[in-house]
Tab-separated table of C-alpha atoms and ligand atoms in Angstrom:
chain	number	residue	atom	x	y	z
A	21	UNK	CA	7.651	10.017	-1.431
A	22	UNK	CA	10.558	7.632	-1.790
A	23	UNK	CA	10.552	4.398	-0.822
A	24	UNK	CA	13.565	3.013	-2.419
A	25	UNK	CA	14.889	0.050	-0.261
A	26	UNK	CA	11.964	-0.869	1.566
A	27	UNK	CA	10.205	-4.106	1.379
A	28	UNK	CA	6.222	-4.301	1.196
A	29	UNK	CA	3.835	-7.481	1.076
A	30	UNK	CA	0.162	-6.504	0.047
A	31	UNK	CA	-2.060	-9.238	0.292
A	32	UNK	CA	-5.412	-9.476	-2.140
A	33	UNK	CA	-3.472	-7.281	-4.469
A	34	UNK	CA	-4.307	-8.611	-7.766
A	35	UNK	CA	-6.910	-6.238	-8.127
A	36	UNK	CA	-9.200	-3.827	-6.906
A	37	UNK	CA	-7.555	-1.731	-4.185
A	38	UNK	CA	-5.077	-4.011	-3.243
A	39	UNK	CA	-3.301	-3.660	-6.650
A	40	UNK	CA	-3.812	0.037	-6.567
A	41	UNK	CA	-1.742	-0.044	-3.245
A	42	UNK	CA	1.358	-2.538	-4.652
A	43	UNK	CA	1.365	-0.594	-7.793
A	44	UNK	CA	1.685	2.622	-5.606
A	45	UNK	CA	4.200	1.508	-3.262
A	46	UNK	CA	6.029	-0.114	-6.479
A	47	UNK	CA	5.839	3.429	-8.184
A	48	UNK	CA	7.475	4.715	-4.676
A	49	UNK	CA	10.523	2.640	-4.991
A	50	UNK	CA	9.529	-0.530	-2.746
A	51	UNK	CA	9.973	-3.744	-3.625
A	52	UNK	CA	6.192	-5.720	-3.912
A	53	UNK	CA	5.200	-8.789	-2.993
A	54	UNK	CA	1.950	-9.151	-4.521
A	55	UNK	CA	-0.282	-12.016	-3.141
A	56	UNK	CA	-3.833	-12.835	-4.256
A	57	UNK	CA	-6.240	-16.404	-4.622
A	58	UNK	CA	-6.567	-15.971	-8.158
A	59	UNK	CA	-3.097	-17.301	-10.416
A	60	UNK	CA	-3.741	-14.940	-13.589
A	61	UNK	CA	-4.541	-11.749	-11.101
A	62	UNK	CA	-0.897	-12.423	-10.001
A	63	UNK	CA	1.008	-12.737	-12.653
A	64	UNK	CA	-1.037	-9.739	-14.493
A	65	UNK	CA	-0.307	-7.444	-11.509
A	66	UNK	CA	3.655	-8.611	-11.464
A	67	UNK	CA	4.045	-7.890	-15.593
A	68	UNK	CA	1.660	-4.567	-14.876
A	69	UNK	CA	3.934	-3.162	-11.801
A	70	UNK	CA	7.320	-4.704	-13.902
A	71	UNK	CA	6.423	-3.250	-16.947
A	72	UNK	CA	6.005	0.209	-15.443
A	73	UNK	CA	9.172	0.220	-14.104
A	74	UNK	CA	8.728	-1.306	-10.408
A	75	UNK	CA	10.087	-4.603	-8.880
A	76	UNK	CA	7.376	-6.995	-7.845
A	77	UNK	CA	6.889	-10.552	-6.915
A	78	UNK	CA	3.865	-12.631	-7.064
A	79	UNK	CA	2.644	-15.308	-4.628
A	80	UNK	CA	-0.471	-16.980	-5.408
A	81	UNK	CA	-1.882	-18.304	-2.269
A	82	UNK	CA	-5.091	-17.965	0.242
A	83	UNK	CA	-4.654	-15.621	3.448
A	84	UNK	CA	-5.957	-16.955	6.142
A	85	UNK	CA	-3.903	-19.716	6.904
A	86	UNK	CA	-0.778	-19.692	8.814
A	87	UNK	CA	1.531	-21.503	5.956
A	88	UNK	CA	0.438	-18.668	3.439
A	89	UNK	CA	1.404	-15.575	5.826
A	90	UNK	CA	4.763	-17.222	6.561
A	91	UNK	CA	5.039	-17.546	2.872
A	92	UNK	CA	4.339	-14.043	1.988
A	93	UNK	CA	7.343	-12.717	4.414
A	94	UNK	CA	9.930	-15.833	3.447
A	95	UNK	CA	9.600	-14.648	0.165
A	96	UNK	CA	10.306	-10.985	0.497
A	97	UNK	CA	13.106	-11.923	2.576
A	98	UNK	CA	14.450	-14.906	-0.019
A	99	UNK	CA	13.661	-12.572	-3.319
A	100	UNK	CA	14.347	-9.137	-1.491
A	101	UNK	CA	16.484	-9.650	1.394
A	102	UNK	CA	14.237	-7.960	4.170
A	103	UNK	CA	10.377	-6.668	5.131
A	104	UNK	CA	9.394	-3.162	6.042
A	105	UNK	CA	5.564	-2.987	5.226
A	106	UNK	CA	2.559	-5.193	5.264
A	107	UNK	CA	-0.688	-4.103	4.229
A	108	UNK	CA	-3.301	-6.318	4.893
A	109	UNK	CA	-5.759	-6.002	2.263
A	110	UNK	CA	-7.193	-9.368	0.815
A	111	UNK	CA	-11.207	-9.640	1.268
A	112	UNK	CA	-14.102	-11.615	0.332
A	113	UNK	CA	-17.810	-10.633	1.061
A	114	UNK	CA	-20.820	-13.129	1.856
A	115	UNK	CA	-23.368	-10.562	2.485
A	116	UNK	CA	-26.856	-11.629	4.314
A	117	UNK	CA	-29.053	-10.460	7.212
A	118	UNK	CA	-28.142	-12.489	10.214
A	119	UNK	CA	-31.233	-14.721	10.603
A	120	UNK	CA	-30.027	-16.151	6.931
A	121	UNK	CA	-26.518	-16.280	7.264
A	122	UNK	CA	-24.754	-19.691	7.557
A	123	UNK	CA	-21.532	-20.988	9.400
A	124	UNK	CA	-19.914	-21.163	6.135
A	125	UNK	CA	-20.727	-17.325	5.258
A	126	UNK	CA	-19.815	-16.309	9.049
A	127	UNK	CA	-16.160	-18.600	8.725
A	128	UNK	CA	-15.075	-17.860	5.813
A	129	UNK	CA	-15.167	-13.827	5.654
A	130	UNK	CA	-13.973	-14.277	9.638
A	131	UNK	CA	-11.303	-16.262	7.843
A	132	UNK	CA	-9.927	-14.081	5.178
A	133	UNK	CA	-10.262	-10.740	6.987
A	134	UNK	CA	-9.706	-11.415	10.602
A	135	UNK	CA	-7.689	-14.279	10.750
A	136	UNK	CA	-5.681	-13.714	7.671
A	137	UNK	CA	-5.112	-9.831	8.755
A	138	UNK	CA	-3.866	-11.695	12.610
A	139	UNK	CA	-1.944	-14.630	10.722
A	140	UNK	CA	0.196	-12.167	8.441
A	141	UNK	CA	0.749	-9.210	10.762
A	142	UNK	CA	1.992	-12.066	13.538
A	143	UNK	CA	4.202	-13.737	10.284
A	144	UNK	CA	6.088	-9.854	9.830
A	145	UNK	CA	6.303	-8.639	13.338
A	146	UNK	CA	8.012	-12.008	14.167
A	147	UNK	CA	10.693	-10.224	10.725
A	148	UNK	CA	10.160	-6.823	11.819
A	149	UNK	CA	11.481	-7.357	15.446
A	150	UNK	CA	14.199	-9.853	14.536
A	151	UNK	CA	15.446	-7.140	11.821
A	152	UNK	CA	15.585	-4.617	14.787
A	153	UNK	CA	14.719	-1.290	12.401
A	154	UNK	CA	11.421	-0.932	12.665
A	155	UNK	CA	8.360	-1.608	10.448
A	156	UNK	CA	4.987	-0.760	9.360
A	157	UNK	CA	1.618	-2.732	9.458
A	158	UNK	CA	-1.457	-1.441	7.595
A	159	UNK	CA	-4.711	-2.681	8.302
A	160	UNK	CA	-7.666	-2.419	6.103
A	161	UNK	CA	-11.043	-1.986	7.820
A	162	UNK	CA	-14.266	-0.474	6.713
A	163	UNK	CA	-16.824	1.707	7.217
A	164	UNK	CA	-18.876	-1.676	7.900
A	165	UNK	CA	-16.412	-2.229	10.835
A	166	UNK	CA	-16.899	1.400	12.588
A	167	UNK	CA	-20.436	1.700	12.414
A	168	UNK	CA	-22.110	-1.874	11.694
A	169	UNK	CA	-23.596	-2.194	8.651
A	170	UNK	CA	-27.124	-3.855	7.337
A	171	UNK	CA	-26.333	-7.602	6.292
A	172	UNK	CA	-22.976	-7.693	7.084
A	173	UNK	CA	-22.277	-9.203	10.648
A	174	UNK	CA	-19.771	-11.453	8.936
A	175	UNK	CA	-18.135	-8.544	7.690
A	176	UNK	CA	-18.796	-5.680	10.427
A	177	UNK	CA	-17.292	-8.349	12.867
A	178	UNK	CA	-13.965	-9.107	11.544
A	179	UNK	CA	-13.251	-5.150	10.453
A	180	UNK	CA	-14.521	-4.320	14.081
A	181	UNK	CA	-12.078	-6.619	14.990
A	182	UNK	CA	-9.179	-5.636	12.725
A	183	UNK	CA	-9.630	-2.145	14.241
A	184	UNK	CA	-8.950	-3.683	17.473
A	185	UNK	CA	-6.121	-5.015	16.676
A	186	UNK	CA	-4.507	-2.237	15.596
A	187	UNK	CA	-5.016	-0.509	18.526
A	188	UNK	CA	-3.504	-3.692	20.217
A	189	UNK	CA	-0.766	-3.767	18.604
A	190	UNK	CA	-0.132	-0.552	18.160
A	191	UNK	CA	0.636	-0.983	21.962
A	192	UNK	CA	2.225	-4.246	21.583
A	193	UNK	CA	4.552	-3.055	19.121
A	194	UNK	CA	6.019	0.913	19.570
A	195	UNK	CA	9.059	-0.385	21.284
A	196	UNK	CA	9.931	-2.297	18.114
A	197	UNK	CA	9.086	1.259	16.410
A	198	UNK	CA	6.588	-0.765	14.394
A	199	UNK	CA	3.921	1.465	13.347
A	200	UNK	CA	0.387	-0.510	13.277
A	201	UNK	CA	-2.825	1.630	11.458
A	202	UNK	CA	-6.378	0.694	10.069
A	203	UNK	CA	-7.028	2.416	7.120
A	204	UNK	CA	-10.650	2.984	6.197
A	205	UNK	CA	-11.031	3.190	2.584
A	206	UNK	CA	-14.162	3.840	-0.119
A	207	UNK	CA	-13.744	3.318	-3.596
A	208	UNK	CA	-15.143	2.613	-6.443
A	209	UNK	CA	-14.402	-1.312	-7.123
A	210	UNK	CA	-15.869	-4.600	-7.912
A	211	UNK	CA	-16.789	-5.048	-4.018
A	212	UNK	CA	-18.604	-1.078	-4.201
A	213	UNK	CA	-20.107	-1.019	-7.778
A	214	UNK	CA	-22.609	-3.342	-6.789
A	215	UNK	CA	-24.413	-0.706	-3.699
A	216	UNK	CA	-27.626	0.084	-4.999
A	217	UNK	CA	-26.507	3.883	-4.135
A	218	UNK	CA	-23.450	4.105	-5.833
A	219	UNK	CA	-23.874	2.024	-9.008
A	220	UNK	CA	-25.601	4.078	-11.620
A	221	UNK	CA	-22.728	7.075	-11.011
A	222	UNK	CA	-20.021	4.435	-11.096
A	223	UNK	CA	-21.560	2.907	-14.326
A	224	UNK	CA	-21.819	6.344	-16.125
A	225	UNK	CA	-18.088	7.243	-15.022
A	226	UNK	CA	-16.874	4.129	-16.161
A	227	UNK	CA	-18.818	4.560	-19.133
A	228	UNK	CA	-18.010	8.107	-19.865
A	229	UNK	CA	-14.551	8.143	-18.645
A	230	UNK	CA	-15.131	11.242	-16.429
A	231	UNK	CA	-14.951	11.220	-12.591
A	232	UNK	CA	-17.235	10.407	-9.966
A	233	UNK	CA	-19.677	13.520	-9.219
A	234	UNK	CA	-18.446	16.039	-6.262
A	235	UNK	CA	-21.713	14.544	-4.127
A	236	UNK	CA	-19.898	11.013	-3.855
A	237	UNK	CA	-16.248	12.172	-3.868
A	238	UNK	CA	-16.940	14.998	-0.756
A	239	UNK	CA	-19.798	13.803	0.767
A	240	UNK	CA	-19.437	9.747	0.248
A	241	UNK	CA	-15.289	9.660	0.063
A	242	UNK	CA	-16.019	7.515	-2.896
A	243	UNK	CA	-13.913	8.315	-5.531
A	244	UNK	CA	-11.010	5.674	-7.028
A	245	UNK	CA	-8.333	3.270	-6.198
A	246	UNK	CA	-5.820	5.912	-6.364
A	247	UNK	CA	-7.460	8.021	-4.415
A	248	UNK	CA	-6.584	5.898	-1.536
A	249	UNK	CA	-3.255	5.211	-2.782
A	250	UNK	CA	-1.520	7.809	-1.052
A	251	UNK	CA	-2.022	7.308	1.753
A	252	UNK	CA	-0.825	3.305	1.358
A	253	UNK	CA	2.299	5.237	0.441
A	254	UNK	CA	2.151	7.869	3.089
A	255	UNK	CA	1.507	4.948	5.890
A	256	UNK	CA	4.504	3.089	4.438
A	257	UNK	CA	7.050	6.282	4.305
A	258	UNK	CA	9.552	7.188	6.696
A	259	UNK	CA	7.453	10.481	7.216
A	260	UNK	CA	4.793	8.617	9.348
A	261	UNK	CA	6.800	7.703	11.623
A	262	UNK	CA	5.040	9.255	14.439
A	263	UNK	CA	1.463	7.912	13.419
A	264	UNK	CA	0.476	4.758	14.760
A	265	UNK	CA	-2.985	3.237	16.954
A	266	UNK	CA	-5.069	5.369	14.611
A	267	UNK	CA	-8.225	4.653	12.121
A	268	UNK	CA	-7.870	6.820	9.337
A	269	UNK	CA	-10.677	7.283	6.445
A	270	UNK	CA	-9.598	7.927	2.943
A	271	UNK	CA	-11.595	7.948	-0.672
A	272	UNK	CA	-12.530	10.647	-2.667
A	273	UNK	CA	-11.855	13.905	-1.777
A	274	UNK	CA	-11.589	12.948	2.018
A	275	UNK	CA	-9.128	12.233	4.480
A	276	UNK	CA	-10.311	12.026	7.855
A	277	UNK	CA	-9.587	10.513	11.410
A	278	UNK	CA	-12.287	7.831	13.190
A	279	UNK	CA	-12.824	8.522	16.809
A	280	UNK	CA	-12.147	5.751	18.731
A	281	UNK	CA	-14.778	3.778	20.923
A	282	UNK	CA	-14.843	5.619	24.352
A	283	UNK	CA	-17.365	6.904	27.326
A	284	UNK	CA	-19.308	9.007	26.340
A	285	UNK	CA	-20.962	9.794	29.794
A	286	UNK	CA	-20.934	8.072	32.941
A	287	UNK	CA	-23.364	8.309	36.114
A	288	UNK	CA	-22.323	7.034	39.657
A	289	UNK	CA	-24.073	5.381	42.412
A	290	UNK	CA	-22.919	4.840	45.858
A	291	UNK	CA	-23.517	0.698	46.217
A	292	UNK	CA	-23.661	0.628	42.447
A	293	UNK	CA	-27.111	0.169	39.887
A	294	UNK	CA	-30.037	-2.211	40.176
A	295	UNK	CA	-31.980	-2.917	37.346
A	296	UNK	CA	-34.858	-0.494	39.161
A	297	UNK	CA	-32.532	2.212	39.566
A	298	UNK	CA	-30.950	1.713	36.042
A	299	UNK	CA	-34.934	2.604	34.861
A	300	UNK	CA	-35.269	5.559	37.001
A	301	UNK	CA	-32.216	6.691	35.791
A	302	UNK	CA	-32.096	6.265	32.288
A	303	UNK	CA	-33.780	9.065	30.141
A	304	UNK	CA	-31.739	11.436	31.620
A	305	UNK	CA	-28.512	9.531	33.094
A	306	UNK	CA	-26.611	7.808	30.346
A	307	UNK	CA	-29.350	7.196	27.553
A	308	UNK	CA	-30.051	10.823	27.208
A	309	UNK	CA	-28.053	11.170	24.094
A	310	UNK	CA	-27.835	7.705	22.510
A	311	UNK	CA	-25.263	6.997	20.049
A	312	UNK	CA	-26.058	6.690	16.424
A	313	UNK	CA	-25.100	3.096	14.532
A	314	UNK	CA	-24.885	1.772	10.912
A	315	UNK	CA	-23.742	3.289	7.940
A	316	UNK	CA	-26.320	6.456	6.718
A	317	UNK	CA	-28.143	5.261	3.340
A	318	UNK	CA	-25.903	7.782	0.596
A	319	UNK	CA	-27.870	10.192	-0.453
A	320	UNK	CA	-27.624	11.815	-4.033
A	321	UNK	CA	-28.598	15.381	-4.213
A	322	UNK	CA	-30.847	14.708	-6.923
A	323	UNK	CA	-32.482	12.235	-4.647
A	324	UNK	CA	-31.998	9.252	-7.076
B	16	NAD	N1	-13.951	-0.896	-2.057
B	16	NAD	C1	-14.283	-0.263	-0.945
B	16	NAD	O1	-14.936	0.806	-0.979
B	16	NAD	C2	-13.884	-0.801	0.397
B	16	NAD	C3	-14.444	-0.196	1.535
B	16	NAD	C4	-14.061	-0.644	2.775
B	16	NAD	C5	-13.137	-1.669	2.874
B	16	NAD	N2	-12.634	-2.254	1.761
B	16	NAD	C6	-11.668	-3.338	1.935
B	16	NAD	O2	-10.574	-3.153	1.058
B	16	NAD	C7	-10.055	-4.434	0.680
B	16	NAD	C8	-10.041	-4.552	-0.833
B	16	NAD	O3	-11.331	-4.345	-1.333
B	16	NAD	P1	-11.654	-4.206	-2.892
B	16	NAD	O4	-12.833	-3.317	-2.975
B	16	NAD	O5	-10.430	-3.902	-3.645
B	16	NAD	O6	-12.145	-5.702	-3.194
B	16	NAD	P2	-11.921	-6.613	-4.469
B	16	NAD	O7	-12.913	-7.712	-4.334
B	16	NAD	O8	-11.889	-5.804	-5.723
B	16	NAD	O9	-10.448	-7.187	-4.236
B	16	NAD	C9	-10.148	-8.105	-3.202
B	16	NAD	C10	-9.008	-8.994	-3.665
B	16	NAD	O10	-8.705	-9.919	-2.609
B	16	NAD	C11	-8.517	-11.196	-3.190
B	16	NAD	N3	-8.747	-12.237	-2.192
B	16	NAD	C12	-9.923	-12.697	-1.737
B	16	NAD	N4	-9.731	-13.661	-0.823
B	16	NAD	C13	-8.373	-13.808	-0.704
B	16	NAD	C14	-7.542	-14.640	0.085
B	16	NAD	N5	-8.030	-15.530	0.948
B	16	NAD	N6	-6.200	-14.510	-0.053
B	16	NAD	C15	-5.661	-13.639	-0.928
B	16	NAD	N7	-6.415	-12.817	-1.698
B	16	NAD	C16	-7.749	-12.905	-1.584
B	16	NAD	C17	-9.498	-11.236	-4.344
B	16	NAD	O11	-9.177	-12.257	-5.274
B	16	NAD	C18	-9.361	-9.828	-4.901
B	16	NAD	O12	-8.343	-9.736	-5.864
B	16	NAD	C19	-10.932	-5.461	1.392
B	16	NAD	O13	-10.346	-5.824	2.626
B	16	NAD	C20	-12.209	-4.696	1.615
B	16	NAD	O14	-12.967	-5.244	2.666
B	16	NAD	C21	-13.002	-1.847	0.519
């Protein structure tokens, strides 16, 4: 996959999955932009991609606000002359269950993921349409977002609403021939090794060097950084130029494609439903087959 030419920002990329992605695309041929909160992640991730060969940038600056996403796209365009991709990757978690949870928890993941994913993808559409050739947003949900997840409503909320927006703009955006996705990734990181599920086979790969067992990396999609790579890559390519309003799933040995939210089954009344008739009806009208939610607890074979 060659990406020689193009432009990419990645926010939160100075580590985790957010530098897997920058070094990827820098591997590619883009030019990176690497953004993250945290100075010395920067500047390690610039010498890391640089030193392999790539051309990278760092900008070390909070997403969320306005002023940083029209930052991040000024400087690809002063250092690298245009802007092609944006992946939208920075993240924070405040996990709690809801009846604990404060403003500050609730505002400040809403901030980084939601606001910061709407303040930079607004910052290089604005580019993207001015340049006239096109363009390619990647957004980073979750599982959390799809399903709802146990102590997350922070969290669940803003990648729900992330998901959203690319749908939106996916609309808002094809006549530009700007391309807008949610990627759904698991991998082993700092923000995963903590699950109570996953930790003990991260900790012995990490310890023994050898990868994560087939049960997490077919079963769970939880396998590495670069395991998700690719597709970063594949999103950002010329060959994907056809994909664009989906939710795709990636870690591990998986790749697969969310449904979107939909009907699922409808009844109709002449004169429409009172709450009476709602009761009558429900069992075997719409609630017949209720929908599943949350994320299923992973399960290792060996039941551990
Ligand atoms: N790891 C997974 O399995 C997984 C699953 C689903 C979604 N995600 C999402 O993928 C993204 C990356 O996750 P990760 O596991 O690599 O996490 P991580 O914590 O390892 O990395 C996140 C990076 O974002 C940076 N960051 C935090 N707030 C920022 C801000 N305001 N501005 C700029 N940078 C900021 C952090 O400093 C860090 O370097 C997140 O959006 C996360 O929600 C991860």
């Amino acid at each position: 996959m060659d990406l020689t030419g193009k432009v990419a920002v990645v926010t939160g990329s100075g580590r985790g999955l957010g530098l897997g992605y920058a070094r990827a695309l820098a591997a590619a041929g883009a030019s990176v932009v690497v953004n993250d909160v945290d100075q010395q992640a920067v500047d390690a991730a610039v010498r890391g991609i640089e030193a392999a060969g790539g051309t990278a940038v760092g900008v070390a600056a909070a997403v969320g606000e306005t002023a940083t996403a029209e930052e991040l796209v000024a400087t690809a365009v002063q250092r690298f002359g245009r802007l092609d991709v944006l992946v939208t990757n920075a993240g924070i978690l405040r996990d709690r269950v809801l009846w604990r949870m404060t403003d500050a928890d609730f505002d400040d993941v809403v901030r980084v993921h939601l606001r910061g994913t709407f303040t930079c993808a607004r910052a290089a559409a604005v580019r993207m349409r001015e340049q006239g050739d096109g363009g390619r947003l990647i957004l980073i949900g979750s599982p959390a977002g799809q399903r709802g997840n146990f102590g997350q409503t922070n969290y669940a909320a803003a990648k729900a609403g992330i998901a959203a927006m690319a749908r939106t703009w996916a609309m808002e955006l094809a006549r530009a021939h700007i391309t807008v996705n949610a990627v759904i990734p698991v991998a082993a990181t700092e923000m995963t090794k903590t699950i109570p599920a996953f930790a003990p086979a991260i900790e012995e790969a990490e310890r023994t060097g050898a990868p994560l067992p087939d049960w997490l990396r077919r079963d769970e999609g939880l396998g590495s950084v670069e395991d998700v790579a690719g597709l970063i890559t594949f999103l950002a390519s010329d060959a994907s130029a056809t994909v664009t309003g989906q939710a795709i799933g990636v870690g591990g040995d998986r790749l697969a494609l969310w449904t979107h939210p939909q009907e699922k089954k409808a009844d109709l009344r002449d004169g429409g439903w009172s709450a009476d008739e709602i009761a009558a009806a429900w069992a075997d009208g719409v609630g017949a087959e209720p929908e599943t939610f949350g994320i299923p607890a992973p399960q290792s074979p060996a039941g551990d």
